[in-house]
Amino acid sequence: MPALQPLQFYSEPLPGIDTADLHGKLIVIEGPDAVGRSTQVARLRQWLEQEGHAVLDTGMARSALAGKGIKEAMLGNTLGPIAMTLFYTTDFADRLENEIVPALRAGFVVLIDRYIFSIMARAIARGEDRRWIEQVAGFALVPHAVYYLRAGVDDLVRRVVLGRGAFDFWESGMDMRFGADMCQSFTRYQSRIIRALDLMAKRYNFTVVDASRPPDEIFRDLQKHIGALEFNGSPIEARPAAPARKPRRKRTWKSTS
Amino acid sequence: MALFLPNRYSGRLIVVEGIDGSGKSTQISLLSHWLRSQGYAVAFSEWNSSPLVRQTTRRGKRKEMFTPTSFSLIHATDFANRSESYILPLVKAGAIVCADRYAFTAFARDVARGVNRRWVRNLYRFALRPDVCFYFRVPLDVAVQRILGGRDAIKYYEAGMDLGLSRDVVESFRIFQGRILDEYEAMAEQMGFRIIDATLSIEEQQQQMREMVVEALGQRPRAGVLRIPEGDTSAGATAPAILQ
């Protein structure tokens, strides 16, 4: 994988977008379900705002276009792997074009809870062709940093039981029924997800963060990494040429994606 | 055509393509009824009909939320759902599936919107390869007249209004459909389209289609394709056009 500059497109430029215009920072937090991404994103956002940065945080199934449709489709269990992958990709495209790009143009720090990598991992875990989904997702922007919260499956199971208290159908991969029950299916499915993300870590230059530790330690690690990224002086300075276009969505924090 | 998943199953896939106003929907409807009358198990699938996706598509169109990329992706999502849940299983089971519009619609339309040609072909890589694809060739003016003459107002995306081609809806429609037509024509040979002259009478077109289908289905596949047993009056009811 050749070294790509941040805010280039992976392979297919989106029509009509000049990346030279984009001054913000694109930071992605990746990792399997129940690893604690949303907790970290919330804390990072608070910290970055205290530091004076304008922050947009966004995550899967939150687009104005497709968020509702995805949630409704997943209330049942008839959504197949390819349709699911493409529904999430549509959702991602809508957020990218309508929320993320305008925020970057306005100089925001954009914190993304899961990116194309999770979409790809879920497709690959379900047996779909890696090269297919990689090419489909080629319109994504290359982030400044991807922090991969990595934990073992046993950690994840523990967090599900101690945290949510129940296994979720889709997070357990039960549409594919990887096991006789949700726990077994979750274990096998999330192992596949982790394996897929591990392979991507090398390909796409993830910064791997040991997420088996307590949240405070993980957060301090992330702070250290993000602090080392170069931010252009004072972040709420007026941008000369491009008019500051506010992101369409109100910035809100949700506890699950 | 090296694209798509080869059809190694006992059923068959017949698709029709063409710009709006080309008369393809009438023809595929007649064809599917005729095949049923010949005793075959026939199923029908039309564009934008996935029950899991179409509300999102409708809302997006109504509120003008689409970009060329998201427009392409939502239609691919709808197609994928119909493909996985309906078209592929039925072809595997030996039915003849008739589709009103297929991946080629996306290839023509999305590229007319500026989406990358190679990207959209890869997007539909998972689709089953049709056994026959009919392309209804119609002069642009004839198609435009049919659309203006027959139906409700032309809609925003149908006219390509999102592309800023013209402030006038009819003019925009003409230009946009003209681009789509060019894309269809450019891919016709490579994709192996069976071209039907859409200015012929309905009966003549249907006759040509039936002859081509019989020729394409041939003798050998006929044995594998599911036929309704003699005297079975329960089967042969009109298959639903949309997923249940």
Coordinates of C-alpha atoms in Angstrom, one line a residue:
Chain A
M1 CA 0.0 0.0 0.0
P2 CA 1.7 3.2 -1.1
A3 CA 2.0 6.0 1.5
L4 CA -1.0 8.2 1.0
Q5 CA -1.2 11.8 2.2
P6 CA -4.0 12.7 4.6
L7 CA -7.2 13.9 2.9
Q8 CA -6.4 12.4 -0.4
F9 CA -8.9 9.9 -1.6
Y10 CA -8.0 6.3 -1.4
S11 CA -8.7 5.6 -5.0
E12 CA -11.8 7.3 -6.4
P13 CA -12.1 11.0 -6.0
L14 CA -15.6 12.2 -5.1
P15 CA -16.8 14.4 -7.9
G16 CA -16.6 18.1 -7.1
I17 CA -14.4 18.1 -4.1
D18 CA -11.1 20.0 -4.0
T19 CA -9.0 18.5 -1.1
A20 CA -6.7 21.5 -1.1
D21 CA -9.7 23.3 0.5
L22 CA -9.8 21.0 3.5
H23 CA -8.0 22.4 6.6
G24 CA -9.3 20.3 9.4
K25 CA -8.1 17.1 10.9
L26 CA -9.7 13.7 10.3
I27 CA -9.2 11.3 13.1
V28 CA -10.7 7.8 13.1
I29 CA -11.3 5.5 16.1
E30 CA -11.6 1.9 14.9
G31 CA -12.2 -1.4 16.7
P32 CA -14.7 -4.2 17.2
D33 CA -18.0 -3.9 19.0
A34 CA -17.9 -3.4 22.8
V35 CA -14.3 -2.4 22.8
G36 CA -15.1 1.1 24.2
R37 CA -14.8 3.3 21.2
S38 CA -17.8 5.6 22.0
T39 CA -16.5 6.1 25.5
Q40 CA -13.2 7.3 24.2
V41 CA -14.7 9.4 21.4
A42 CA -16.8 11.3 24.0
R43 CA -13.9 12.0 26.2
L44 CA -11.6 13.0 23.3
R45 CA -14.3 15.4 22.1
Q46 CA -14.6 17.0 25.5
W47 CA -10.8 17.4 25.8
L48 CA -10.3 18.7 22.2
E49 CA -13.1 21.3 22.8
Q50 CA -11.5 22.4 26.0
E51 CA -8.3 22.8 24.0
G52 CA -10.1 25.2 21.8
H53 CA -10.8 23.0 18.8
A54 CA -14.1 22.8 17.0
V55 CA -15.1 19.2 16.9
L56 CA -17.5 17.2 14.8
D57 CA -18.1 13.7 16.0
T58 CA -19.9 11.2 13.7
G59 CA -20.4 7.4 13.5
M60 CA -22.2 4.7 11.7
A61 CA -25.8 4.7 10.8
R62 CA -26.1 8.4 11.7
S63 CA -26.6 9.9 8.3
A64 CA -29.7 12.0 7.5
L65 CA -30.1 10.0 4.4
A66 CA -29.8 6.4 5.5
G67 CA -29.5 6.2 9.3
K68 CA -33.2 5.6 9.8
G69 CA -33.5 3.1 7.0
I70 CA -30.6 1.1 8.3
K71 CA -32.0 0.9 11.8
E72 CA -35.4 -0.1 10.5
A73 CA -33.9 -2.7 8.2
M74 CA -32.0 -4.2 11.1
L75 CA -35.0 -4.5 13.3
G76 CA -35.8 -7.5 11.3
N77 CA -33.3 -10.1 10.2
T78 CA -33.7 -10.3 6.4
L79 CA -30.9 -7.9 5.4
G80 CA -28.3 -9.9 3.6
P81 CA -24.5 -9.2 3.8
I82 CA -24.1 -7.4 0.5
A83 CA -27.2 -5.2 1.0
M84 CA -26.1 -4.5 4.5
T85 CA -22.6 -3.5 3.4
L86 CA -23.9 -1.2 0.7
F87 CA -26.5 0.4 3.0
Y88 CA -23.7 1.3 5.5
T89 CA -21.6 2.5 2.6
T90 CA -24.4 4.8 1.4
D91 CA -24.7 6.1 5.0
F92 CA -21.0 6.7 5.0
A93 CA -21.1 8.5 1.7
D94 CA -23.9 10.8 2.8
R95 CA -22.0 11.7 6.0
L96 CA -18.7 12.2 4.2
E97 CA -20.1 14.6 1.6
N98 CA -22.6 16.4 3.8
E99 CA -21.0 16.6 7.2
I100 CA -17.4 15.6 7.2
V101 CA -16.1 17.5 4.1
P102 CA -17.9 20.8 5.1
A103 CA -16.5 20.4 8.7
L104 CA -13.0 19.8 7.3
R105 CA -13.3 22.8 5.0
A106 CA -14.2 24.9 8.1
G107 CA -11.2 23.7 9.9
F108 CA -12.9 21.4 12.4
V109 CA -11.4 18.3 14.0
V110 CA -13.5 15.5 12.8
L111 CA -13.7 12.5 15.2
I112 CA -15.1 9.4 13.5
D113 CA -16.4 6.4 15.4
R114 CA -15.6 3.7 12.9
Y115 CA -14.8 4.3 9.3
I116 CA -14.8 2.3 6.0
F117 CA -12.6 -0.2 7.8
S118 CA -15.4 -1.5 10.0
I119 CA -17.7 -1.7 7.0
M120 CA -15.0 -3.7 5.2
A121 CA -14.4 -5.9 8.2
R122 CA -18.0 -6.8 8.6
A123 CA -18.3 -7.6 4.9
I124 CA -15.1 -9.7 4.9
A125 CA -16.2 -11.5 8.1
R126 CA -19.4 -12.5 6.2
G127 CA -17.4 -13.9 3.3
E128 CA -17.6 -11.1 0.9
D129 CA -14.8 -10.3 -1.5
R130 CA -12.2 -8.0 0.1
R131 CA -11.2 -6.4 -3.2
W132 CA -14.8 -5.7 -4.1
I133 CA -15.5 -3.7 -1.0
E134 CA -12.1 -2.1 -1.0
Q135 CA -12.8 -0.6 -4.4
V136 CA -16.3 0.4 -3.5
A137 CA -14.9 2.3 -0.4
G138 CA -12.2 4.0 -2.5
F139 CA -14.1 7.3 -2.4
A140 CA -13.2 7.7 1.3
L141 CA -10.7 10.3 2.4
V142 CA -7.4 9.2 3.9
P143 CA -7.6 10.1 7.6
H144 CA -4.7 12.0 9.4
A145 CA -4.8 9.1 12.0
V146 CA -6.6 5.9 12.6
Y147 CA -6.5 4.6 16.2
Y148 CA -7.3 1.0 16.3
L149 CA -8.6 0.0 19.8
R150 CA -7.4 -3.6 19.9
A151 CA -8.6 -6.1 22.4
G152 CA -9.1 -9.9 22.5
V153 CA -12.5 -11.6 22.1
D154 CA -12.5 -12.6 25.8
D155 CA -12.2 -8.9 26.8
L156 CA -15.1 -8.1 24.5
V157 CA -17.3 -10.8 25.9
R158 CA -16.6 -9.6 29.4
R159 CA -17.6 -6.1 28.4
V160 CA -20.8 -7.2 26.9
V161 CA -21.8 -9.1 30.0
L162 CA -20.7 -6.5 32.5
G163 CA -21.7 -3.6 30.4
R164 CA -24.8 -4.0 28.2
G165 CA -25.8 -7.2 29.9
A166 CA -27.0 -8.9 26.7
F167 CA -25.8 -10.0 23.3
D168 CA -27.0 -8.1 20.3
F169 CA -28.2 -10.0 17.3
W170 CA -26.2 -8.1 14.7
E171 CA -23.1 -7.6 16.9
S172 CA -23.1 -11.4 17.4
G173 CA -23.2 -12.0 13.6
M174 CA -26.3 -14.0 14.2
D175 CA -27.6 -13.3 10.6
M176 CA -24.8 -15.7 9.6
R177 CA -25.2 -17.9 12.7
F178 CA -21.6 -18.4 13.4
G179 CA -22.5 -20.5 16.4
A180 CA -25.4 -22.3 18.1
D181 CA -26.2 -19.4 20.3
M182 CA -25.4 -15.7 20.5
C183 CA -22.3 -16.0 22.8
Q184 CA -20.7 -18.6 20.6
S185 CA -21.6 -16.7 17.4
F186 CA -20.3 -13.4 18.9
T187 CA -17.0 -15.0 19.8
R188 CA -16.5 -16.4 16.4
Y189 CA -17.8 -13.4 14.5
Q190 CA -15.8 -10.9 16.5
S191 CA -12.7 -13.0 16.1
R192 CA -13.1 -12.7 12.3
I193 CA -13.6 -8.9 12.7
I194 CA -10.5 -8.6 14.7
R195 CA -8.5 -10.7 12.2
A196 CA -9.8 -8.5 9.4
L197 CA -8.9 -5.3 11.2
D198 CA -5.4 -6.7 12.1
L199 CA -4.7 -7.2 8.4
M200 CA -5.9 -3.7 7.6
A201 CA -3.8 -2.3 10.4
K202 CA -0.7 -2.9 8.3
R203 CA -2.2 -2.0 5.0
Y204 CA -3.7 1.2 6.1
N205 CA -1.1 2.3 8.8
F206 CA -3.3 2.1 11.9
T207 CA -1.9 3.2 15.2
V208 CA -2.7 0.2 17.4
V209 CA -3.8 1.0 20.9
D210 CA -4.0 -1.8 23.5
A211 CA -7.6 -1.6 24.6
S212 CA -7.5 -4.4 27.1
R213 CA -6.4 -1.8 29.7
P214 CA -8.7 0.5 31.8
P215 CA -10.4 3.3 29.9
D216 CA -8.3 6.0 31.6
E217 CA -5.1 4.5 30.4
I218 CA -6.4 4.1 26.9
F219 CA -7.5 7.7 27.0
R220 CA -4.2 9.0 28.1
D221 CA -2.6 7.1 25.3
L222 CA -4.9 8.6 22.7
Q223 CA -4.3 12.1 24.1
K224 CA -0.6 11.6 23.7
H225 CA -0.9 10.4 20.1
I226 CA -3.4 13.1 19.1
G227 CA -1.4 15.8 20.9
A228 CA 1.5 14.9 18.7
L229 CA -0.5 15.6 15.5
E230 CA 0.2 19.0 14.2
F231 CA -2.6 21.4 14.6
N232 CA -2.5 24.8 12.7
G233 CA -1.9 27.3 15.5
S234 CA -5.1 28.5 17.1
P235 CA -7.9 26.4 15.7
I236 CA -10.8 28.9 15.8
E237 CA -8.9 31.4 13.6
A238 CA -10.9 32.7 10.7
R239 CA -10.2 30.8 7.5
P240 CA -9.4 33.2 4.6
A241 CA -10.8 31.9 1.4
A242 CA -13.6 29.4 2.0
P243 CA -16.7 30.5 3.8
A244 CA -17.1 28.5 7.0
R245 CA -19.9 26.2 6.2
K246 CA -21.3 24.6 9.3
P247 CA -21.9 20.8 9.3
R248 CA -25.5 20.0 8.5
R249 CA -26.1 17.9 11.5
K250 CA -26.2 19.2 15.1
R251 CA -23.2 17.7 16.9
T252 CA -24.6 15.3 19.4
W253 CA -23.1 12.4 21.2
K254 CA -24.8 9.0 21.2
S255 CA -23.8 6.2 23.5
T256 CA -24.0 3.5 20.8
S257 CA -23.5 3.6 17.1
Chain B
M1 CA -18.8 -10.0 -20.8
A2 CA -16.5 -11.1 -18.0
L3 CA -18.4 -9.0 -15.5
F4 CA -20.8 -10.5 -12.9
L5 CA -21.3 -14.0 -11.4
P6 CA -21.7 -16.7 -14.1
N7 CA -25.1 -18.4 -14.1
R8 CA -24.3 -22.0 -13.3
Y9 CA -27.8 -22.7 -12.0
S10 CA -30.8 -24.3 -13.6
G11 CA -32.9 -21.1 -13.7
R12 CA -32.6 -18.3 -16.1
L13 CA -32.3 -14.5 -15.9
I14 CA -33.8 -12.2 -18.5
V15 CA -33.5 -8.5 -18.2
V16 CA -34.7 -5.4 -20.2
E17 CA -32.9 -2.1 -20.4
G18 CA -33.5 1.2 -22.1
I19 CA -34.2 4.9 -21.3
D20 CA -37.5 6.0 -19.9
G21 CA -40.2 5.9 -22.6
S22 CA -38.5 3.0 -24.5
G23 CA -41.5 0.7 -23.8
K24 CA -39.4 -2.0 -22.1
S25 CA -41.7 -2.4 -19.1
T26 CA -44.6 -3.2 -21.4
Q27 CA -42.5 -5.8 -23.2
I28 CA -41.1 -7.6 -20.2
S29 CA -44.5 -7.8 -18.7
L30 CA -45.9 -9.4 -21.8
L31 CA -43.0 -11.7 -22.0
S32 CA -43.2 -12.9 -18.4
H33 CA -46.9 -13.7 -18.8
W34 CA -46.2 -15.6 -22.0
L35 CA -43.5 -17.6 -20.4
R36 CA -45.9 -18.4 -17.6
S37 CA -48.5 -19.5 -20.1
Q38 CA -45.9 -21.8 -21.6
G39 CA -45.8 -23.5 -18.3
Y40 CA -42.6 -22.1 -16.8
A41 CA -42.1 -20.9 -13.2
V42 CA -41.6 -17.2 -13.7
A43 CA -40.7 -14.5 -11.2
F44 CA -40.4 -10.7 -11.7
S45 CA -38.3 -8.1 -10.2
E46 CA -38.3 -4.4 -10.8
W47 CA -35.9 -1.6 -10.1
N48 CA -36.2 0.3 -6.8
S49 CA -38.5 -2.2 -5.3
S50 CA -36.7 -3.6 -2.2
P51 CA -39.0 -3.2 0.8
L52 CA -36.0 -2.6 3.0
V53 CA -34.6 0.2 1.0
R54 CA -37.2 1.9 -1.1
Q55 CA -38.5 4.2 1.6
T56 CA -35.0 5.6 2.1
T57 CA -34.7 6.1 -1.7
R58 CA -38.1 7.8 -1.9
R59 CA -37.4 10.1 1.0
G60 CA -34.0 11.0 -0.3
K61 CA -35.5 11.8 -3.7
R62 CA -38.3 13.8 -2.2
K63 CA -36.0 15.9 -0.1
E64 CA -33.3 16.2 -2.8
M65 CA -30.6 14.7 -0.5
F66 CA -28.7 12.7 -3.1
T67 CA -25.3 13.3 -4.6
P68 CA -24.2 11.2 -7.6
T69 CA -22.3 8.9 -5.3
S70 CA -25.0 8.3 -2.7
F71 CA -27.6 8.0 -5.4
S72 CA -25.5 5.3 -7.0
L73 CA -25.0 3.5 -3.7
I74 CA -28.6 3.5 -2.5
H75 CA -29.7 2.0 -5.8
A76 CA -27.0 -0.6 -5.5
T77 CA -28.2 -1.4 -2.0
D78 CA -31.8 -1.9 -3.3
F79 CA -30.4 -4.1 -6.1
A80 CA -28.3 -6.1 -3.7
N81 CA -31.2 -6.8 -1.4
R82 CA -33.3 -8.1 -4.3
S83 CA -30.4 -10.0 -5.7
E84 CA -29.5 -11.8 -2.5
S85 CA -33.0 -12.4 -1.2
Y86 CA -35.0 -13.0 -4.4
I87 CA -33.3 -13.2 -7.8
L88 CA -30.4 -15.5 -6.9
P89 CA -32.4 -18.0 -4.9
L90 CA -35.1 -18.2 -7.5
V91 CA -32.7 -18.8 -10.3
K92 CA -30.9 -21.4 -8.2
A93 CA -34.3 -23.0 -7.7
G94 CA -34.8 -23.2 -11.5
A95 CA -37.2 -20.3 -12.1
I96 CA -37.0 -17.8 -14.9
V97 CA -36.5 -14.4 -13.4
C98 CA -37.5 -11.4 -15.5
A99 CA -36.0 -8.1 -14.4
D100 CA -37.2 -4.7 -15.4
R101 CA -33.9 -2.8 -15.4
Y102 CA -30.7 -4.4 -14.1
A103 CA -27.1 -3.3 -13.3
F104 CA -26.8 -1.7 -16.8
T105 CA -29.2 1.0 -15.6
A106 CA -26.7 2.0 -13.0
F107 CA -23.8 1.8 -15.4
A108 CA -25.6 4.2 -17.8
R109 CA -27.3 6.5 -15.3
D110 CA -24.6 6.9 -12.6
V111 CA -21.9 7.5 -15.2
A112 CA -24.2 10.1 -16.8
R113 CA -24.1 11.8 -13.4
G114 CA -20.3 11.8 -13.3
V115 CA -19.6 8.7 -11.3
N116 CA -16.5 6.8 -12.3
R117 CA -17.2 4.1 -14.9
R118 CA -14.8 1.5 -13.5
W119 CA -16.1 2.1 -9.9
V120 CA -19.7 1.5 -10.7
R121 CA -18.9 -1.7 -12.7
N122 CA -17.0 -3.0 -9.7
L123 CA -19.9 -2.0 -7.4
Y124 CA -22.2 -4.5 -9.2
R125 CA -19.6 -7.3 -9.4
F126 CA -21.7 -9.6 -7.2
A127 CA -24.7 -9.5 -9.6
L128 CA -25.7 -12.7 -11.5
R129 CA -25.0 -12.5 -15.2
P130 CA -28.1 -12.3 -17.3
D131 CA -28.8 -15.0 -19.8
V132 CA -30.4 -12.5 -22.1
C133 CA -30.4 -8.7 -21.9
F134 CA -32.8 -6.8 -24.2
Y135 CA -32.0 -3.2 -25.0
F136 CA -34.8 -1.2 -26.3
R137 CA -33.3 1.3 -28.7
V138 CA -35.5 4.4 -29.2
P139 CA -34.7 7.8 -30.6
L140 CA -34.5 10.4 -27.9
D141 CA -37.3 12.6 -29.3
V142 CA -39.7 9.6 -29.4
A143 CA -38.9 8.7 -25.8
V144 CA -39.3 12.3 -24.6
Q145 CA -42.6 12.6 -26.4
R146 CA -43.9 9.4 -24.8
I147 CA -42.9 10.6 -21.3
L148 CA -44.4 14.1 -21.7
G149 CA -47.5 12.8 -23.3
G150 CA -48.4 10.0 -20.9
R151 CA -47.5 10.7 -17.3
D152 CA -47.3 13.0 -14.3
A153 CA -44.7 15.8 -14.1
I154 CA -41.1 14.8 -14.7
K155 CA -39.3 14.4 -11.3
Y156 CA -36.2 16.2 -10.1
Y157 CA -33.7 13.3 -10.4
E158 CA -35.3 11.8 -13.4
A159 CA -34.6 15.0 -15.2
G160 CA -31.1 15.2 -13.9
M161 CA -31.9 18.6 -12.2
D162 CA -29.2 17.9 -9.6
L163 CA -26.6 18.3 -12.4
G164 CA -27.6 21.9 -13.3
L165 CA -28.0 21.1 -17.0
S166 CA -30.9 23.5 -17.5
R167 CA -33.4 25.4 -15.4
D168 CA -36.2 24.0 -17.5
V169 CA -37.2 20.5 -16.4
V170 CA -38.0 19.3 -19.9
E171 CA -34.8 20.6 -21.4
S172 CA -32.8 19.1 -18.5
F173 CA -34.6 15.7 -19.0
R174 CA -33.7 15.7 -22.7
I175 CA -30.1 16.4 -22.1
F176 CA -29.8 13.9 -19.2
Q177 CA -31.6 11.1 -21.0
G178 CA -29.5 11.9 -24.0
R179 CA -26.4 11.2 -21.9
I180 CA -27.8 8.0 -20.6
L181 CA -28.7 6.9 -24.1
D182 CA -25.1 7.5 -25.2
E183 CA -23.8 5.4 -22.3
Y184 CA -26.1 2.5 -23.2
E185 CA -25.1 2.7 -26.9
A186 CA -21.4 2.7 -25.9
M187 CA -21.7 -0.5 -23.8
A188 CA -24.2 -2.4 -26.1
E189 CA -21.7 -4.5 -27.9
Q190 CA -19.4 -5.3 -24.9
M191 CA -22.4 -6.2 -22.7
G192 CA -24.0 -8.4 -25.5
F193 CA -27.3 -6.5 -25.6
R194 CA -30.0 -8.0 -27.9
I195 CA -31.2 -4.8 -29.5
I196 CA -34.9 -4.3 -30.1
D197 CA -36.1 -1.4 -32.3
A198 CA -38.6 0.3 -29.9
T199 CA -40.3 2.2 -32.7
L200 CA -41.8 -1.1 -34.1
S201 CA -45.3 -2.1 -33.0
I202 CA -45.7 -3.6 -29.6
E203 CA -46.6 -6.9 -31.3
E204 CA -43.6 -7.0 -33.5
Q205 CA -41.2 -6.2 -30.6
Q206 CA -42.8 -9.0 -28.5
Q207 CA -42.5 -11.5 -31.3
Q208 CA -38.8 -10.7 -31.7
M209 CA -38.3 -11.0 -28.0
R210 CA -40.0 -14.4 -27.8
E211 CA -38.0 -15.8 -30.7
M212 CA -34.7 -14.6 -29.1
V213 CA -35.7 -16.0 -25.7
V214 CA -36.6 -19.4 -27.1
E215 CA -33.3 -19.4 -29.0
A216 CA -31.4 -18.3 -25.9
L217 CA -33.1 -20.8 -23.5
G218 CA -32.4 -23.6 -26.0
Q219 CA -33.2 -27.2 -25.5
R220 CA -30.7 -28.3 -22.9
P221 CA -31.6 -25.7 -20.2
R222 CA -35.3 -26.3 -20.8
A223 CA -35.0 -29.5 -18.9
G224 CA -33.5 -27.9 -15.9
V225 CA -35.9 -24.9 -15.8
L226 CA -38.8 -25.4 -13.5
R227 CA -42.0 -26.1 -15.2
I228 CA -45.4 -26.1 -13.7
P229 CA -46.7 -29.7 -13.5
E230 CA -49.6 -30.7 -15.7
G231 CA -53.0 -30.1 -14.1
D232 CA -51.6 -28.1 -11.2
T233 CA -53.8 -25.1 -11.0
S234 CA -52.4 -23.8 -7.7
A235 CA -49.0 -22.9 -9.3
G236 CA -48.7 -20.4 -12.1
A237 CA -50.4 -17.6 -10.1
T238 CA -48.8 -14.2 -10.9
A239 CA -45.6 -14.0 -8.9
P240 CA -45.3 -10.9 -6.8
A241 CA -43.4 -8.1 -8.5
I242 CA -41.8 -7.1 -5.2
L243 CA -40.4 -9.1 -2.3
Q244 CA -42.9 -10.1 0.4

